[in-house]
mmCIF file of C-alpha atoms in Angstrom:
data_model
loop_
_atom_site.group_PDB
_atom_site.id
_atom_site.type_symbol
_atom_site.label_atom_id
_atom_site.label_comp_id
_atom_site.label_asym_id
_atom_site.label_seq_id
_atom_site.Cartn_x
_atom_site.Cartn_y
_atom_site.Cartn_z
ATOM 1 C CA MET A 825 -58.623 -27.833 -34.378
ATOM 2 C CA CYS A 826 -57.663 -27.449 -38.018
ATOM 3 C CA HIS A 827 -60.090 -28.814 -40.568
ATOM 4 C CA SER A 828 -57.943 -27.812 -43.512
ATOM 5 C CA GLY A 829 -54.295 -27.226 -44.070
ATOM 6 C CA ARG A 830 -53.242 -29.939 -41.641
ATOM 7 C CA THR A 831 -49.641 -29.540 -42.574
ATOM 8 C CA ARG A 832 -49.800 -25.866 -41.767
ATOM 9 C CA CYS A 833 -51.401 -26.565 -38.407
ATOM 10 C CA GLN A 834 -48.721 -29.064 -37.564
ATOM 11 C CA ARG A 835 -46.069 -26.518 -38.369
ATOM 12 C CA GLY A 836 -47.871 -23.945 -36.274
ATOM 13 C CA ASP A 837 -47.978 -26.369 -33.380
ATOM 14 C CA GLU A 838 -44.259 -26.964 -33.705
ATOM 15 C CA MET A 839 -43.510 -23.247 -33.643
ATOM 16 C CA GLY A 840 -45.681 -22.594 -30.596
ATOM 17 C CA PRO A 841 -44.196 -20.814 -27.544
ATOM 18 C CA GLU A 842 -43.626 -23.965 -25.496
ATOM 19 C CA ARG A 843 -42.030 -25.848 -28.373
ATOM 20 C CA GLY A 844 -39.808 -22.837 -29.188
ATOM 21 C CA MET A 845 -38.614 -22.637 -25.613
ATOM 22 C CA GLU A 846 -37.852 -26.371 -25.585
ATOM 23 C CA ARG A 847 -35.870 -26.025 -28.799
ATOM 24 C CA ARG A 848 -33.842 -23.162 -27.340
ATOM 25 C CA GLN A 849 -33.166 -25.193 -24.217
ATOM 26 C CA GLU A 850 -32.132 -28.221 -26.259
ATOM 27 C CA SER A 851 -29.881 -26.062 -28.411
ATOM 28 C CA TRP A 852 -28.221 -24.522 -25.357
ATOM 29 C CA ILE A 853 -27.908 -27.921 -23.673
ATOM 30 C CA GLU A 854 -26.362 -29.380 -26.809
ATOM 31 C CA THR A 855 -23.846 -26.519 -26.865
ATOM 32 C CA GLY A 856 -23.040 -27.078 -23.206
ATOM 33 C CA SER A 857 -22.671 -30.795 -23.728
ATOM 34 C CA LYS A 858 -19.941 -30.187 -26.272
ATOM 35 C CA ARG A 859 -17.938 -28.481 -23.534
ATOM 36 C CA ASP A 860 -18.723 -31.144 -20.895
ATOM 37 C CA PRO A 861 -19.536 -34.654 -22.180
ATOM 38 C CA GLY A 862 -21.016 -35.510 -18.787
ATOM 39 C CA VAL A 863 -23.803 -33.023 -19.261
ATOM 40 C CA ARG A 864 -25.238 -34.863 -22.277
ATOM 41 C CA SER A 865 -25.408 -38.157 -20.461
ATOM 42 C CA GLY A 866 -27.224 -36.492 -17.573
ATOM 43 C CA LEU A 867 -29.853 -35.036 -19.886
ATOM 44 C CA ASP A 868 -31.053 -38.316 -21.332
ATOM 45 C CA GLY A 869 -33.230 -39.074 -18.367
ATOM 46 C CA GLY A 870 -36.433 -37.261 -19.342
ATOM 47 C CA LEU A 871 -37.554 -35.185 -16.366
ATOM 48 C CA GLY A 872 -34.058 -35.231 -14.917
ATOM 49 C CA GLY A 873 -32.717 -33.822 -18.167
ATOM 50 C CA ARG A 874 -35.266 -31.017 -18.092
ATOM 51 C CA LEU A 875 -34.369 -30.229 -14.498
ATOM 52 C CA VAL A 876 -30.662 -30.053 -15.315
ATOM 53 C CA ALA A 877 -31.427 -27.834 -18.290
ATOM 54 C CA LEU A 878 -33.444 -25.498 -16.084
ATOM 55 C CA LEU A 879 -30.612 -25.307 -13.555
ATOM 56 C CA LEU A 880 -28.110 -24.539 -16.296
ATOM 57 C CA LEU A 881 -30.329 -21.788 -17.622
ATOM 58 C CA VAL A 882 -30.686 -20.313 -14.139
ATOM 59 C CA PHE A 883 -26.993 -20.315 -13.345
ATOM 60 C CA HIS A 884 -25.750 -19.280 -16.779
ATOM 61 C CA PRO A 885 -26.171 -15.510 -16.066
ATOM 62 C CA VAL A 886 -23.884 -15.923 -13.053
ATOM 63 C CA VAL A 887 -21.088 -17.019 -15.347
ATOM 64 C CA ALA A 888 -21.729 -14.139 -17.710
ATOM 65 C CA SER A 889 -21.688 -11.643 -14.828
ATOM 66 C CA GLN A 890 -17.955 -12.240 -14.362
ATOM 67 C CA CYS A 891 -17.326 -9.782 -17.159
ATOM 68 C CA PRO A 892 -16.524 -6.290 -15.778
ATOM 69 C CA ASP A 893 -18.980 -3.463 -16.216
ATOM 70 C CA SER A 894 -18.635 -1.485 -19.452
ATOM 71 C CA CYS A 895 -16.674 -4.369 -20.970
ATOM 72 C CA HIS A 896 -17.507 -7.119 -23.433
ATOM 73 C CA CYS A 897 -16.107 -10.606 -22.907
ATOM 74 C CA VAL A 898 -15.630 -13.203 -25.602
ATOM 75 C CA TRP A 899 -15.352 -16.402 -23.606
ATOM 76 C CA GLU A 900 -14.357 -18.631 -26.529
ATOM 77 C CA SER A 901 -11.157 -16.645 -27.167
ATOM 78 C CA SER A 902 -10.624 -15.354 -23.582
ATOM 79 C CA LEU A 903 -10.776 -11.778 -24.878
ATOM 80 C CA VAL A 904 -11.935 -8.848 -22.744
ATOM 81 C CA GLN A 905 -12.878 -5.756 -24.732
ATOM 82 C CA CYS A 906 -12.969 -2.539 -22.658
ATOM 83 C CA ALA A 907 -11.895 -0.073 -25.361
ATOM 84 C CA ASP A 908 -13.798 3.209 -25.729
ATOM 85 C CA ALA A 909 -15.676 2.483 -22.496
ATOM 86 C CA GLY A 910 -15.093 5.855 -20.822
ATOM 87 C CA LEU A 911 -13.210 4.216 -17.967
ATOM 88 C CA LEU A 912 -11.639 6.560 -15.419
ATOM 89 C CA GLU A 913 -9.730 3.803 -13.644
ATOM 90 C CA PHE A 914 -8.606 0.247 -14.152
ATOM 91 C CA PRO A 915 -11.676 -2.056 -14.218
ATOM 92 C CA GLN A 916 -12.243 -4.560 -11.447
ATOM 93 C CA GLY A 917 -13.205 -8.211 -11.864
ATOM 94 C CA ILE A 918 -11.286 -9.101 -15.013
ATOM 95 C CA PRO A 919 -11.463 -12.905 -15.471
ATOM 96 C CA PRO A 920 -8.216 -14.630 -14.428
ATOM 97 C CA ASP A 921 -8.067 -16.639 -17.671
ATOM 98 C CA THR A 922 -7.995 -13.505 -19.863
ATOM 99 C CA VAL A 923 -5.547 -13.819 -22.744
ATOM 100 C CA THR A 924 -6.165 -10.515 -24.569
ATOM 101 C CA LEU A 925 -7.140 -7.311 -22.740
ATOM 102 C CA HIS A 926 -8.161 -4.150 -24.613
ATOM 103 C CA LEU A 927 -8.187 -0.953 -22.509
ATOM 104 C CA GLU A 928 -7.261 1.599 -25.151
ATOM 105 C CA ARG A 929 -8.977 4.970 -25.645
ATOM 106 C CA ASN A 930 -10.081 5.500 -22.056
ATOM 107 C CA TYR A 931 -9.180 7.989 -19.304
ATOM 108 C CA ILE A 932 -7.100 5.780 -17.026
ATOM 109 C CA HIS A 933 -4.462 7.771 -15.088
ATOM 110 C CA SER A 934 -2.687 5.039 -13.157
ATOM 111 C CA LEU A 935 -2.437 1.275 -12.761
ATOM 112 C CA PRO A 936 -3.108 -0.361 -9.381
ATOM 113 C CA GLU A 937 -0.329 -2.364 -7.796
ATOM 114 C CA ASP A 938 -2.273 -5.629 -8.108
ATOM 115 C CA ALA A 939 -3.860 -4.903 -11.504
ATOM 116 C CA PHE A 940 -2.202 -7.865 -13.260
ATOM 117 C CA ARG A 941 -1.339 -10.054 -10.291
ATOM 118 C CA ASP A 942 -3.976 -12.715 -11.074
ATOM 119 C CA LEU A 943 -3.839 -12.484 -14.876
ATOM 120 C CA THR A 944 -1.359 -15.304 -15.289
ATOM 121 C CA GLN A 945 -2.461 -16.167 -18.837
ATOM 122 C CA LEU A 946 -2.358 -12.647 -20.246
ATOM 123 C CA ARG A 947 -0.565 -12.468 -23.595
ATOM 124 C CA ASP A 948 -1.628 -9.156 -25.187
ATOM 125 C CA LEU A 949 -2.199 -5.936 -23.242
ATOM 126 C CA TYR A 950 -3.432 -2.771 -24.961
ATOM 127 C CA LEU A 951 -3.222 0.438 -22.867
ATOM 128 C CA SER A 952 -2.746 3.040 -25.589
ATOM 129 C CA HIS A 953 -4.591 6.374 -25.791
ATOM 130 C CA ASN A 954 -5.053 6.764 -22.040
ATOM 131 C CA ARG A 955 -3.686 9.297 -19.550
ATOM 132 C CA ILE A 956 -1.200 7.114 -17.705
ATOM 133 C CA ASP A 957 1.512 9.419 -16.392
ATOM 134 C CA SER A 958 3.470 7.187 -14.035
ATOM 135 C CA LEU A 959 4.589 3.584 -13.620
ATOM 136 C CA SER A 960 5.960 4.048 -10.116
ATOM 137 C CA SER A 961 3.335 1.705 -8.657
ATOM 138 C CA GLY A 962 5.241 -1.246 -10.113
ATOM 139 C CA ALA A 963 2.092 -2.864 -11.511
ATOM 140 C CA LEU A 964 3.887 -4.000 -14.659
ATOM 141 C CA ARG A 965 6.263 -6.105 -12.574
ATOM 142 C CA HIS A 966 3.437 -8.609 -12.111
ATOM 143 C CA LEU A 967 3.176 -9.285 -15.830
ATOM 144 C CA THR A 968 4.283 -12.793 -16.712
ATOM 145 C CA PRO A 969 7.266 -13.454 -18.999
ATOM 146 C CA GLU A 970 4.813 -15.021 -21.469
ATOM 147 C CA LEU A 971 3.360 -11.617 -22.357
ATOM 148 C CA ARG A 972 3.722 -11.059 -26.106
ATOM 149 C CA LEU A 973 2.611 -7.430 -26.606
ATOM 150 C CA LEU A 974 2.542 -4.398 -24.325
ATOM 151 C CA ASP A 975 1.125 -1.215 -25.842
ATOM 152 C CA LEU A 976 1.694 1.965 -23.778
ATOM 153 C CA SER A 977 1.728 4.401 -26.667
ATOM 154 C CA HIS A 978 -0.189 7.700 -26.676
ATOM 155 C CA ASN A 979 -0.085 8.258 -22.913
ATOM 156 C CA GLN A 980 1.459 10.875 -20.600
ATOM 157 C CA LEU A 981 4.561 8.976 -19.498
ATOM 158 C CA ARG A 982 7.623 11.113 -18.741
ATOM 159 C CA LEU A 983 9.838 8.940 -16.552
ATOM 160 C CA ALA A 984 10.405 5.197 -16.493
ATOM 161 C CA SER A 985 13.129 2.747 -15.585
ATOM 162 C CA ARG A 986 13.848 -0.879 -16.370
ATOM 163 C CA HIS A 987 12.784 -1.862 -12.845
ATOM 164 C CA ASP A 988 9.231 -0.683 -13.588
ATOM 165 C CA PHE A 989 8.837 -3.319 -16.307
ATOM 166 C CA GLY A 990 10.079 -6.317 -14.377
ATOM 167 C CA TYR A 991 11.235 -9.226 -16.536
ATOM 168 C CA THR A 992 8.847 -8.819 -19.437
ATOM 169 C CA ARG A 993 10.049 -9.937 -22.851
ATOM 170 C CA ALA A 994 7.017 -8.607 -24.686
ATOM 171 C CA VAL A 995 7.209 -6.434 -27.769
ATOM 172 C CA THR A 996 6.661 -2.964 -26.301
ATOM 173 C CA ARG A 997 5.288 0.271 -27.743
ATOM 174 C CA LEU A 998 6.333 3.505 -26.014
ATOM 175 C CA TYR A 999 5.942 6.098 -28.754
ATOM 176 C CA HIS A 1000 3.897 9.323 -28.461
ATOM 177 C CA ASN A 1001 4.685 10.000 -24.811
ATOM 178 C CA PRO A 1002 6.232 13.252 -23.457
ATOM 179 C CA TRP A 1003 9.457 11.536 -22.403
ATOM 180 C CA HIS A 1004 12.137 13.196 -20.297
ATOM 181 C CA CYS A 1005 15.318 11.687 -21.729
ATOM 182 C CA ASP A 1006 17.777 10.717 -19.025
ATOM 183 C CA CYS A 1007 20.004 7.829 -18.027
ATOM 184 C CA ALA A 1008 17.104 5.700 -16.759
ATOM 185 C CA LEU A 1009 15.248 5.963 -20.075
ATOM 186 C CA GLN A 1010 18.458 5.266 -21.980
ATOM 187 C CA GLU A 1011 18.991 2.030 -20.031
ATOM 188 C CA LEU A 1012 15.319 1.123 -20.517
ATOM 189 C CA MET A 1013 15.671 1.523 -24.285
ATOM 190 C CA ARG A 1014 18.486 -1.032 -24.272
ATOM 191 C CA THR A 1015 16.552 -3.489 -22.089
ATOM 192 C CA LEU A 1016 13.070 -3.688 -23.645
ATOM 193 C CA TYR A 1017 12.085 -5.382 -26.890
ATOM 194 C CA LEU A 1018 10.768 -2.260 -28.602
ATOM 195 C CA GLU A 1019 8.656 -2.583 -31.717
ATOM 196 C CA PRO A 1020 11.013 -1.640 -34.584
ATOM 197 C CA ASP A 1021 8.457 0.422 -36.511
ATOM 198 C CA THR A 1022 7.730 2.652 -33.504
ATOM 199 C CA ILE A 1023 11.211 3.323 -32.082
ATOM 200 C CA ASN A 1024 11.602 6.609 -33.952
ATOM 201 C CA GLY A 1025 8.397 7.837 -32.326
ATOM 202 C CA ILE A 1026 10.041 7.911 -28.887
ATOM 203 C CA MET A 1027 10.825 11.633 -28.732
ATOM 204 C CA CYS A 1028 12.558 13.700 -26.070
ATOM 205 C CA GLU A 1029 10.073 16.243 -24.773
ATOM 206 C CA SER A 1030 12.834 17.371 -22.416
ATOM 207 C CA SER A 1031 16.243 16.016 -21.449
ATOM 208 C CA VAL A 1032 19.172 16.293 -19.113
ATOM 209 C CA ARG A 1033 22.382 17.838 -20.380
ATOM 210 C CA GLY A 1034 24.422 14.910 -21.628
ATOM 211 C CA THR A 1035 27.817 14.758 -23.243
ATOM 212 C CA GLY A 1036 28.284 13.514 -26.787
ATOM 213 C CA GLU A 1037 31.214 11.910 -28.479
ATOM 214 C CA GLY A 1038 31.440 13.203 -32.011
ATOM 215 C CA SER A 1039 27.730 13.943 -32.060
ATOM 216 C CA ARG A 1040 26.237 15.969 -34.867
ATOM 217 C CA TRP A 1041 23.308 16.844 -32.629
ATOM 218 C CA GLU A 1042 25.278 19.137 -30.319
ATOM 219 C CA ASP A 1043 28.081 21.654 -30.385
ATOM 220 C CA PRO A 1044 31.540 20.086 -30.392
ATOM 221 C CA GLY A 1045 32.723 22.212 -27.488
ATOM 222 C CA GLY A 1046 29.772 21.958 -25.154
ATOM 223 C CA THR A 1047 26.442 20.463 -24.313
ATOM 224 C CA MET A 1048 22.831 21.266 -25.153
ATOM 225 C CA GLU A 1049 19.345 19.987 -24.510
ATOM 226 C CA HIS A 1050 17.798 17.627 -27.026
ATOM 227 C CA ALA A 1051 14.101 18.420 -26.818
ATOM 228 C CA GLY A 1052 12.192 17.358 -29.912
ATOM 229 C CA GLN A 1053 14.797 14.820 -31.070
ATOM 230 C CA PRO A 1054 14.236 11.059 -31.457
ATOM 231 C CA LEU A 1055 15.962 9.327 -28.583
ATOM 232 C CA VAL A 1056 17.280 6.448 -30.680
ATOM 233 C CA LYS A 1057 19.014 8.846 -33.089
ATOM 234 C CA LEU A 1058 20.615 10.710 -30.210
ATOM 235 C CA LEU A 1059 21.974 7.471 -28.775
ATOM 236 C CA ASP A 1060 23.191 6.279 -32.161
ATOM 237 C CA SER A 1061 24.994 9.573 -32.696
ATOM 238 C CA GLY A 1062 26.979 9.181 -29.486
ATOM 239 C CA VAL A 1063 24.965 11.114 -26.921
ATOM 240 C CA ASN A 1064 25.291 9.450 -23.537
ATOM 241 C CA PHE A 1065 22.878 10.621 -20.875
ATOM 242 C CA CYS A 1066 24.450 8.284 -18.334
ATOM 243 C CA SER A 1067 27.885 9.936 -18.551
ATOM 244 C CA LEU A 1068 26.649 13.047 -16.787
ATOM 245 C CA HIS A 1069 24.890 10.874 -14.265
ATOM 246 C CA ARG A 1070 28.101 9.014 -13.500
ATOM 247 C CA LYS A 1071 30.109 12.244 -13.295
ATOM 248 C CA THR A 1072 27.558 13.766 -10.980
ATOM 249 C CA THR A 1073 27.687 10.650 -8.832
ATOM 250 C CA ASP A 1074 31.488 10.752 -8.717
ATOM 251 C CA VAL A 1075 31.469 14.418 -7.766
ATOM 252 C CA ALA A 1076 28.902 13.759 -5.066
ATOM 253 C CA MET A 1077 31.031 10.924 -3.686
ATOM 254 C CA LEU A 1078 34.123 13.130 -3.669
ATOM 255 C CA VAL A 1079 32.274 15.932 -1.925
ATOM 256 C CA THR A 1080 30.933 13.478 0.643
ATOM 257 C CA MET A 1081 34.374 11.994 1.271
ATOM 258 C CA PHE A 1082 35.905 15.466 1.613
ATOM 259 C CA ALA A 1083 33.185 16.455 4.084
ATOM 260 C CA TRP A 1084 33.816 13.362 6.190
ATOM 261 C CA PHE A 1085 37.584 13.916 6.064
ATOM 262 C CA PHE A 1086 37.138 17.528 7.117
ATOM 263 C CA MET A 1087 34.894 16.482 9.998
ATOM 264 C CA VAL A 1088 37.488 13.933 11.161
ATOM 265 C CA ILE A 1089 40.251 16.573 11.085
ATOM 266 C CA VAL A 1090 38.091 19.028 13.005
ATOM 267 C CA TYR A 1091 37.330 16.378 15.597
ATOM 268 C CA VAL A 1092 41.002 15.431 15.987
ATOM 269 C CA VAL A 1093 42.033 19.077 16.407
ATOM 270 C CA TYR A 1094 39.261 19.628 18.905
ATOM 271 C CA TYR A 1095 40.250 16.481 20.807
ATOM 272 C CA VAL A 1096 43.935 17.489 20.955
ATOM 273 C CA ARG A 1097 43.121 20.994 22.132
ATOM 274 C CA GLN A 1098 40.811 19.687 24.790
ATOM 275 C CA ASN A 1099 43.540 17.323 26.029
ATOM 276 C CA GLN A 1100 46.066 20.148 26.080
ATOM 277 C CA ALA A 1101 43.723 22.312 28.093
ATOM 278 C CA GLU A 1102 43.079 19.481 30.523
ATOM 279 C CA THR A 1103 46.831 18.881 30.839
ATOM 280 C CA ARG A 1104 47.508 22.568 31.583
ATOM 281 C CA ARG A 1105 44.772 22.660 34.204
ATOM 282 C CA HIS A 1106 46.193 19.546 35.830
ATOM 283 C CA LEU A 1107 49.731 21.006 35.933
ATOM 284 C CA GLU A 1108 48.458 24.215 37.428
ATOM 285 C CA TYR A 1109 46.602 22.238 40.037
ATOM 286 C CA LEU A 1110 49.757 20.325 40.938
ATOM 287 C CA LYS A 1111 51.735 23.566 41.237
ATOM 288 C CA SER A 1112 49.138 25.020 43.505
ATOM 289 C CA LEU A 1113 49.557 22.231 46.053
ATOM 290 C CA PRO A 1114 51.790 23.097 49.161
ATOM 291 C CA SER A 1115 55.335 21.633 49.198
ATOM 292 C CA PRO A 1116 55.964 18.805 51.785
ATOM 293 C CA LYS A 1117 57.790 19.831 55.113
ATOM 294 C CA LYS A 1118 60.462 17.767 56.888
ATOM 295 C CA THR A 1119 59.262 15.928 59.983
ATOM 296 C CA GLN A 1120 60.993 16.720 63.348
ATOM 297 C CA THR A 1121 60.717 13.218 64.725
ATOM 298 C CA GLU A 1122 64.229 11.938 64.010
ATOM 299 C CA PRO A 1123 66.272 15.000 65.340
ATOM 300 C CA ASP A 1124 64.266 15.020 68.533
ATOM 301 C CA THR A 1125 65.005 11.352 69.087
ATOM 302 C CA LEU A 1126 68.758 11.851 68.614
ATOM 303 C CA SER A 1127 68.925 14.802 70.976
ATOM 304 C CA THR A 1128 67.106 12.836 73.610
ATOM 305 C CA GLY A 1129 69.674 10.039 73.320
ATOM 306 C CA PHE A 1130 72.651 12.371 73.820
#
């Protein structure tokens, strides 16, 4: 009991452990009731309200455990923060209602086929500063058309085609990758919505030998490789990496047609010669047969009559 300083004792009683726990429960319940109005009405029943509060406190960690390991989830904004987490592979268990996903500055090499299959509300995807070297798995084809930003900069991508990106209309960042400039990358450049400020950062680490039309980047009388040149400037100057691809395809088709034509001629010649040989053997067989002799039946019959 307090004989003096009654006000102080009352305050001390209010700040006791039990009262502090009740205040925390009430605060959490009040927060939960804002999300679900039915919760508040269920908590007005004295003991029943305390029981519901206890159940909510028990099951609340289960909800929080949906966040992947090494990641931080902000449930209010549907943001999953996995940047600088030392991840070696794509994390499992990302909440399906994720809107923004940060995976930059990790050590991810590839993307699983079903990485984004269930992320139907994803709007911003950050994959920069990783070690992704291939998109052949087709994981990006599962991204929804509502995606707003796709950041693949600062990776190890060399080859990519428009089929790898599906139907995304997101603003895309592809700079600072060791690109091999070819017809597929040229078509991809004309298909994606590339971020304007980063287009010049898409450099040709290597390239096929393409033909240019009035290009200042190559010799007028021949072709050359374009390593170290911005791809967009090469295309603007008239370099066409698809022209060589089409010529190579045409030559391959001509060679294939000539090979088939040659095989048909060889077969026809072989067939004719085989028939000639069979015909000669048949004639020789007919010549080898004995000639037919006249029968003596009719003369004998006449002589008998005379």
